[in-house]
């Protein structure tokens, strides 16, 4: 299974020796959050595609503030994550984290261009307006308006790529903070929560299992190795694991509508004809976990059964048989820590006293897994994410800016 935060990376560190980068006119960069959001929405930063335009914009913006900047390029060099630091490099800072990528606009009919911000009826429309360029705009606007020279602790902005498809972009950021940055007090992942503090979310994991057997005529099954039958053994094990999870208590289960881990098979395909022993079968399984280690339990159960029982059965008649298990993504859960500095900090300024849990996954679990106190907190509703005519409520947007400003004031 992949290890969160592992992987080679080569961050480029830029620490300007003067407050404003030469050649960058700070007066040319707006501090208005809606204008910044309009600029960000205008970048078609689809997951898996180049994001250099939006990353370069953020870097230029940060340079104008005299920030220290780290770039974390993807393996193929087409995408970049950024870590921007304002203020002294000392412990106790705050990380505002979000992703720059968005999902495609789709083929459905939008009222207007999805990559041009439109304001109407108290709403700000555009792809990424709520998920989650709205939060990025607030973070940049805040960074541009605070008296940076007076900061006694740092403000970090962590902007990633490919959150929507793999969360790969956040991993090198987390690894760098863990190894090279004085430990922050709190990480705030700004996914849309309607400005309610989210202290827990489920992990999300996805594996593809491919079984390779041997074809034969159905009247002579002993001459082949049935990949569908072998895969069925593994699918039944997935179902057994799911039933066991239903009966096992887990901490923080009261926070969730489904109070236990889930694991399901959603896609299966194989075979060529009814009278042919199937030479190949594959299935896709997904898990939603509540605690670290549950993903390992699932993986080991399936892989051990495949290695010790199912594969030997296939190889009895087809020595070249194989079973391949490939992880597509592995996002750790965010586990509730009621006493964490992040939850206590954000709860001080949130208008809601209740801490929530959500069943969808975010990048927050990666930060927590690295020992960083983390919550999810941002403006807007997740129900608007990935939708036609995606929008963020303007009142929520402005209130989010106000609350973030209060939180950042604790750094002075």
Coordinates of C-alpha atoms in Angstrom, one line a residue:
X1 CA 0.0 0.0 0.0
X2 CA 1.3 3.5 -0.7
X3 CA 2.7 5.5 2.2
X4 CA 1.1 8.9 2.7
X5 CA 3.7 11.6 2.2
X6 CA 6.3 9.4 0.6
X7 CA 7.9 10.1 -2.7
X8 CA 10.8 12.1 -4.0
X9 CA 10.4 15.8 -4.5
X10 CA 12.6 18.8 -5.1
X11 CA 11.1 22.0 -3.7
X12 CA 12.5 25.3 -5.0
X13 CA 12.8 27.8 -2.1
X14 CA 12.6 31.5 -2.8
X15 CA 13.1 33.9 0.1
X16 CA 13.2 37.4 -1.3
X17 CA 15.8 39.6 0.2
X18 CA 13.5 42.6 0.0
X19 CA 9.8 43.1 0.8
X20 CA 8.7 43.3 -2.8
X21 CA 10.2 41.1 -5.6
X22 CA 12.0 43.2 -8.2
X23 CA 9.8 43.7 -11.3
X24 CA 6.6 43.0 -9.4
X25 CA 4.3 46.0 -8.8
X26 CA 2.4 45.3 -5.7
X27 CA -0.1 48.0 -6.6
X28 CA -1.0 46.0 -9.7
X29 CA -2.3 43.1 -7.5
X30 CA -5.7 43.5 -6.0
X31 CA -6.4 42.7 -2.4
X32 CA -10.2 42.5 -2.9
X33 CA -11.3 38.9 -2.3
X34 CA -14.0 38.8 -5.0
X35 CA -11.6 40.2 -7.6
X36 CA -9.0 37.5 -6.5
X37 CA -11.7 34.9 -6.8
X38 CA -12.6 36.1 -10.2
X39 CA -9.0 35.7 -11.3
X40 CA -8.7 32.2 -9.8
X41 CA -12.0 31.0 -11.4
X42 CA -10.7 32.2 -14.7
X43 CA -7.9 29.6 -14.6
X44 CA -9.1 26.3 -16.0
X45 CA -7.1 24.3 -13.5
X46 CA -8.6 20.8 -14.1
X47 CA -7.3 17.9 -12.1
X48 CA -4.6 16.0 -13.9
X49 CA -3.8 18.8 -16.3
X50 CA -1.2 21.6 -16.1
X51 CA -1.8 24.1 -13.4
X52 CA 1.1 26.4 -14.1
X53 CA -1.0 29.4 -14.9
X54 CA -2.8 29.4 -11.5
X55 CA 0.3 28.4 -9.6
X56 CA 2.3 31.2 -11.3
X57 CA -0.4 33.7 -10.4
X58 CA -0.3 32.7 -6.8
X59 CA 3.5 32.7 -6.8
X60 CA 3.6 36.2 -8.3
X61 CA 1.1 37.4 -5.8
X62 CA 3.1 35.9 -2.9
X63 CA 6.4 37.4 -4.2
X64 CA 4.7 40.9 -4.1
X65 CA 4.3 40.4 -0.4
X66 CA 7.9 39.3 0.2
X67 CA 6.9 35.8 1.1
X68 CA 9.1 32.7 1.2
X69 CA 7.9 30.3 -1.5
X70 CA 8.4 26.5 -2.0
X71 CA 7.3 24.8 -5.2
X72 CA 6.6 21.1 -5.3
X73 CA 6.4 19.9 -8.9
X74 CA 4.6 16.7 -10.0
X75 CA 6.6 13.8 -11.3
X76 CA 5.9 14.8 -14.9
X77 CA 6.5 18.5 -14.2
X78 CA 3.1 19.6 -15.4
X79 CA 1.6 20.5 -12.1
X80 CA 2.8 22.3 -9.0
X81 CA 1.9 22.7 -5.4
X82 CA 3.0 25.7 -3.4
X83 CA 3.8 26.5 0.2
X84 CA 3.9 30.3 1.0
X85 CA 5.2 31.5 4.3
X86 CA 4.7 35.0 5.7
X87 CA 6.4 36.1 8.9
X88 CA 9.1 34.6 11.0
X89 CA 10.0 30.9 10.6
X90 CA 9.2 29.9 14.2
X91 CA 6.8 27.3 15.8
X92 CA 3.2 28.1 16.4
X93 CA 2.1 29.3 13.0
X94 CA -1.2 28.7 11.2
X95 CA -1.5 26.8 7.9
X96 CA -4.4 27.7 5.6
X97 CA -4.7 24.8 3.2
X98 CA -6.6 24.2 0.0
X99 CA -6.4 22.8 -3.5
X100 CA -6.1 24.7 -6.8
X101 CA -7.6 22.0 -9.0
X102 CA -11.3 21.7 -10.0
X103 CA -13.5 19.1 -11.6
X104 CA -14.5 19.5 -15.3
X105 CA -17.5 21.7 -16.0
X106 CA -19.2 18.8 -17.8
X107 CA -21.5 18.7 -20.8
X108 CA -24.4 20.2 -19.0
X109 CA -25.7 23.6 -19.8
X110 CA -24.4 26.4 -17.5
X111 CA -26.2 29.7 -17.3
X112 CA -22.9 31.4 -18.1
X113 CA -19.2 30.6 -18.8
X114 CA -18.2 28.3 -15.9
X115 CA -14.7 29.8 -15.9
X116 CA -15.8 33.4 -15.7
X117 CA -17.0 34.5 -12.2
X118 CA -20.6 35.8 -12.3
X119 CA -22.3 37.6 -9.4
X120 CA -26.1 37.4 -9.2
X121 CA -28.7 37.2 -6.5
X122 CA -26.2 37.3 -3.7
X123 CA -24.2 34.5 -5.1
X124 CA -20.8 34.1 -6.8
X125 CA -21.0 31.6 -9.7
X126 CA -18.2 29.7 -11.4
X127 CA -16.4 26.3 -11.4
X128 CA -14.4 26.2 -8.2
X129 CA -16.2 29.1 -6.6
X130 CA -17.1 27.0 -3.5
X131 CA -14.7 24.0 -4.1
X132 CA -12.5 25.6 -3.2
X133 CA -11.1 28.7 -4.8
X134 CA -13.3 30.8 -2.6
X135 CA -11.2 29.8 0.4
X136 CA -8.0 30.4 -1.6
X137 CA -9.1 33.9 -2.5
X138 CA -9.9 34.7 1.1
X139 CA -6.5 33.4 2.2
X140 CA -4.6 35.5 -0.5
X141 CA -6.7 38.6 0.3
X142 CA -5.9 38.2 4.0
X143 CA -2.2 37.7 3.3
X144 CA -2.2 40.9 1.3
X145 CA -3.9 43.0 3.9
X146 CA -2.3 42.1 7.2
X147 CA 0.8 43.9 8.5
X148 CA 3.3 41.2 7.8
X149 CA 6.2 42.8 9.5
X150 CA 4.3 42.7 12.8
X151 CA 3.7 38.9 12.7
X152 CA 5.3 37.1 15.7
X153 CA 4.3 33.7 14.3
X154 CA 4.1 32.6 10.6
X155 CA 1.1 32.4 8.3
X156 CA 1.5 29.5 5.8
X157 CA -0.6 29.0 2.7
X158 CA -0.5 25.5 1.4
X159 CA -2.0 25.2 -2.1
X160 CA -2.1 21.8 -3.8
X161 CA -2.9 20.1 -7.1
X162 CA -5.0 17.0 -8.0
X163 CA -6.9 16.9 -4.7
X164 CA -10.0 15.9 -6.7
X165 CA -8.5 12.7 -8.1
X166 CA -5.8 11.5 -5.8
X167 CA -4.6 14.0 -3.2
X168 CA -1.0 13.5 -4.6
X169 CA -0.3 17.2 -4.6
X170 CA -0.6 17.7 -0.8
X171 CA 1.8 14.9 0.1
X172 CA 5.1 16.7 -0.6
X173 CA 3.8 19.8 1.2
X174 CA 3.0 17.8 4.3
X175 CA 6.3 16.0 4.2
X176 CA 8.2 19.3 3.9
X177 CA 6.3 20.9 6.8
X178 CA 6.9 17.8 8.9
X179 CA 10.7 17.7 8.2
X180 CA 11.7 21.3 7.6
X181 CA 9.1 23.8 9.1
X182 CA 8.9 24.7 12.8
X183 CA 5.7 22.9 13.9
X184 CA 2.6 24.9 13.3
X185 CA -0.1 25.3 16.0
X186 CA -2.9 24.5 13.6
X187 CA -3.9 23.5 10.1
X188 CA -7.2 24.7 8.6
X189 CA -8.3 22.9 5.5
X190 CA -10.8 25.2 3.9
X191 CA -13.2 22.8 2.2
X192 CA -16.8 24.2 2.3
X193 CA -18.4 23.4 5.6
X194 CA -20.8 26.4 5.9
X195 CA -18.3 27.8 8.4
X196 CA -19.0 24.9 10.8
X197 CA -16.0 23.2 12.4
X198 CA -15.4 19.7 11.0
X199 CA -13.2 17.7 13.4
X200 CA -13.5 14.3 11.7
X201 CA -14.0 12.7 8.3
X202 CA -13.7 9.2 6.9
X203 CA -10.7 8.0 4.9
X204 CA -11.2 6.9 1.3
X205 CA -9.3 4.1 -0.4
X206 CA -9.7 2.5 -3.7
X207 CA -8.1 -0.7 -5.1
X208 CA -8.3 -2.5 -8.4
X209 CA -7.9 -6.3 -8.2
X210 CA -7.0 -8.1 -11.4
X211 CA -7.1 -11.9 -11.7
X212 CA -5.3 -13.6 -14.6
X213 CA -6.1 -17.3 -15.2
X214 CA -6.2 -19.4 -18.3
X215 CA -8.9 -19.8 -20.9
X216 CA -10.4 -23.2 -21.9
X217 CA -13.6 -24.7 -23.3
X218 CA -16.3 -24.8 -20.7
X219 CA -16.7 -28.5 -21.3
X220 CA -13.1 -29.0 -20.2
X221 CA -12.7 -26.7 -17.2
X222 CA -9.8 -28.7 -15.8
X223 CA -7.7 -27.5 -18.7
X224 CA -8.2 -23.8 -17.6
X225 CA -8.1 -21.6 -14.6
X226 CA -11.3 -19.7 -14.0
X227 CA -10.5 -16.1 -13.2
X228 CA -14.1 -15.2 -12.4
X229 CA -14.4 -18.0 -9.9
X230 CA -11.2 -16.8 -8.2
X231 CA -12.3 -13.2 -8.2
X232 CA -15.6 -14.3 -6.6
X233 CA -13.7 -15.8 -3.7
X234 CA -12.1 -12.4 -3.1
X235 CA -15.4 -10.5 -3.5
X236 CA -17.0 -12.7 -0.9
X237 CA -14.2 -11.9 1.5
X238 CA -14.8 -8.2 0.9
X239 CA -18.5 -8.8 1.9
X240 CA -17.3 -10.7 5.0
X241 CA -15.0 -7.8 6.1
X242 CA -17.9 -5.4 5.6
X243 CA -20.1 -7.5 7.9
X244 CA -17.5 -7.7 10.6
X245 CA -17.0 -3.9 10.5
X246 CA -20.7 -3.4 11.1
X247 CA -20.3 -5.2 14.4
X248 CA -17.1 -3.6 15.6
X249 CA -17.3 -0.4 17.7
X250 CA -15.1 2.5 16.7
X251 CA -14.3 5.7 18.5
X252 CA -16.3 8.8 17.3
X253 CA -19.0 6.6 15.7
X254 CA -21.7 8.9 17.1
X255 CA -20.5 11.6 14.7
X256 CA -21.5 9.7 11.6
X257 CA -24.8 8.6 10.0
X258 CA -23.0 5.3 9.1
X259 CA -21.1 4.7 12.3
X260 CA -18.6 2.1 11.1
X261 CA -16.2 1.6 8.2
X262 CA -17.6 0.4 4.9
X263 CA -16.0 -1.6 2.1
X264 CA -17.8 -2.4 -1.1
X265 CA -17.2 -3.8 -4.6
X266 CA -18.5 -1.3 -7.2
X267 CA -17.3 -2.6 -10.5
X268 CA -16.5 -6.1 -11.8
X269 CA -15.8 -7.3 -15.3
X270 CA -14.4 -10.4 -16.9
X271 CA -14.9 -13.3 -19.4
X272 CA -15.5 -13.4 -23.1
X273 CA -18.4 -15.9 -23.6
X274 CA -20.6 -18.3 -21.7
X275 CA -18.8 -21.3 -23.1
X276 CA -15.3 -20.1 -22.3
X277 CA -13.5 -20.5 -19.0
X278 CA -12.6 -16.9 -18.1
X279 CA -8.9 -16.0 -18.4
X280 CA -9.3 -12.6 -16.8
X281 CA -11.5 -10.9 -14.3
X282 CA -11.0 -7.6 -12.4
X283 CA -13.0 -5.7 -9.8
X284 CA -12.8 -2.4 -8.1
X285 CA -13.2 -2.1 -4.3
X286 CA -13.6 1.0 -2.2
X287 CA -13.4 1.5 1.5
X288 CA -14.4 4.4 3.8
X289 CA -12.5 4.1 7.1
X290 CA -12.8 5.8 10.5
X291 CA -9.4 5.1 12.0
X292 CA -5.8 4.7 10.8
X293 CA -5.0 1.0 10.4
X294 CA -8.4 -0.1 9.1
X295 CA -7.2 0.3 5.5
X296 CA -4.2 -2.0 6.3
X297 CA -6.6 -4.6 7.8
X298 CA -8.6 -4.7 4.6
X299 CA -5.6 -4.8 2.3
X300 CA -4.0 -7.6 4.3
X301 CA -7.1 -9.7 4.4
X302 CA -7.6 -9.6 0.7
X303 CA -3.9 -9.9 -0.3
X304 CA -3.3 -12.8 2.2
X305 CA -6.4 -14.8 0.9
X306 CA -5.2 -14.1 -2.7
X307 CA -1.6 -15.2 -2.0
X308 CA -2.3 -18.2 0.3
X309 CA -5.5 -19.7 -1.1
X310 CA -6.8 -18.3 -4.3
X311 CA -3.6 -18.1 -6.3
X312 CA -2.4 -21.6 -5.5
X313 CA -5.7 -22.9 -6.7
X314 CA -5.3 -21.1 -10.0
X315 CA -1.7 -22.2 -10.5
X316 CA -2.7 -25.9 -9.9
X317 CA -3.8 -25.9 -13.6
X318 CA -2.3 -22.7 -14.9
X319 CA 1.2 -22.0 -13.4
X320 CA 1.3 -18.6 -15.1
X321 CA -1.7 -17.3 -13.2
X322 CA -1.4 -13.9 -11.4
X323 CA -3.4 -11.8 -9.0
X324 CA -2.5 -8.1 -9.0
X325 CA -3.8 -5.6 -6.4
X326 CA -3.2 -1.9 -7.2
X327 CA -4.1 1.0 -5.0
X328 CA -5.6 3.9 -7.0
X329 CA -5.7 6.3 -4.0
X330 CA -5.4 6.1 -0.3
X331 CA -6.6 9.1 1.8
X332 CA -6.3 8.8 5.6
X333 CA -9.2 9.6 7.9
X334 CA -9.3 12.7 10.1
X335 CA -9.9 11.4 13.6
X336 CA -11.6 13.7 16.1
X337 CA -9.2 15.3 18.7
X338 CA -11.5 17.4 20.9
X339 CA -8.5 18.9 22.8
X340 CA -6.5 19.7 19.7
X341 CA -5.1 23.2 19.2
X342 CA -6.8 23.4 15.8
X343 CA -10.2 22.6 17.0
X344 CA -10.0 24.9 20.0
X345 CA -8.6 27.8 17.9
X346 CA -11.2 27.7 15.2
X347 CA -14.1 27.0 17.7
X348 CA -13.3 30.3 19.5
X349 CA -14.3 32.3 16.4
X350 CA -16.9 30.0 14.8
X351 CA -20.5 31.0 15.3
X352 CA -21.4 27.3 15.7
X353 CA -20.5 25.5 18.9
X354 CA -21.0 22.0 17.4
X355 CA -18.1 20.1 15.9
X356 CA -19.2 18.0 13.0
X357 CA -18.0 14.9 11.1
X358 CA -18.4 14.3 7.4
X359 CA -18.3 11.1 5.3
X360 CA -16.4 12.6 2.4
X361 CA -12.6 12.7 2.5
X362 CA -10.2 15.7 2.4
X363 CA -6.5 16.5 2.6
X364 CA -6.9 17.0 6.3
X365 CA -6.1 13.4 7.1
X366 CA -2.6 13.8 5.6
X367 CA -1.7 16.7 7.9
X368 CA -3.0 14.9 11.0
X369 CA -1.1 11.8 10.1
X370 CA 2.0 13.9 10.2
X371 CA 1.2 15.0 13.8
X372 CA -0.3 18.4 12.9
X373 CA -3.5 19.5 14.7
X374 CA -6.0 19.9 11.9
X375 CA -9.7 20.8 11.2
X376 CA -11.8 21.4 8.1
X377 CA -13.4 24.8 8.1
X378 CA -14.5 26.9 5.1
X379 CA -17.3 29.0 3.6
X380 CA -20.0 27.6 1.4
X381 CA -21.9 24.4 1.1
X382 CA -20.5 21.1 -0.1
X383 CA -23.8 20.5 -1.8
X384 CA -22.9 23.0 -4.4
X385 CA -19.5 21.4 -5.2
X386 CA -19.2 19.7 -8.6
X387 CA -22.6 21.0 -9.7
X388 CA -23.8 22.9 -12.8
X389 CA -23.8 26.6 -11.9
X390 CA -21.7 26.0 -8.9
X391 CA -21.8 28.9 -6.5
X392 CA -20.7 30.3 -3.1
X393 CA -23.1 32.4 -1.1
X394 CA -21.7 35.9 -0.9
X395 CA -22.7 36.3 2.7
X396 CA -20.9 33.1 3.6
X397 CA -17.9 34.3 1.6
X398 CA -17.7 37.6 3.4
X399 CA -18.2 36.0 6.8
X400 CA -15.5 33.4 6.0
X401 CA -13.1 36.3 5.4
X402 CA -14.1 37.9 8.7
X403 CA -13.6 34.7 10.7
X404 CA -10.2 33.9 9.1
X405 CA -9.0 37.4 9.8
X406 CA -9.9 36.9 13.5
X407 CA -8.0 33.6 13.6
X408 CA -4.9 35.1 11.9
X409 CA -4.9 38.0 14.4
X410 CA -3.7 35.4 17.0
X411 CA -0.4 35.4 15.2
X412 CA 0.4 39.0 16.2

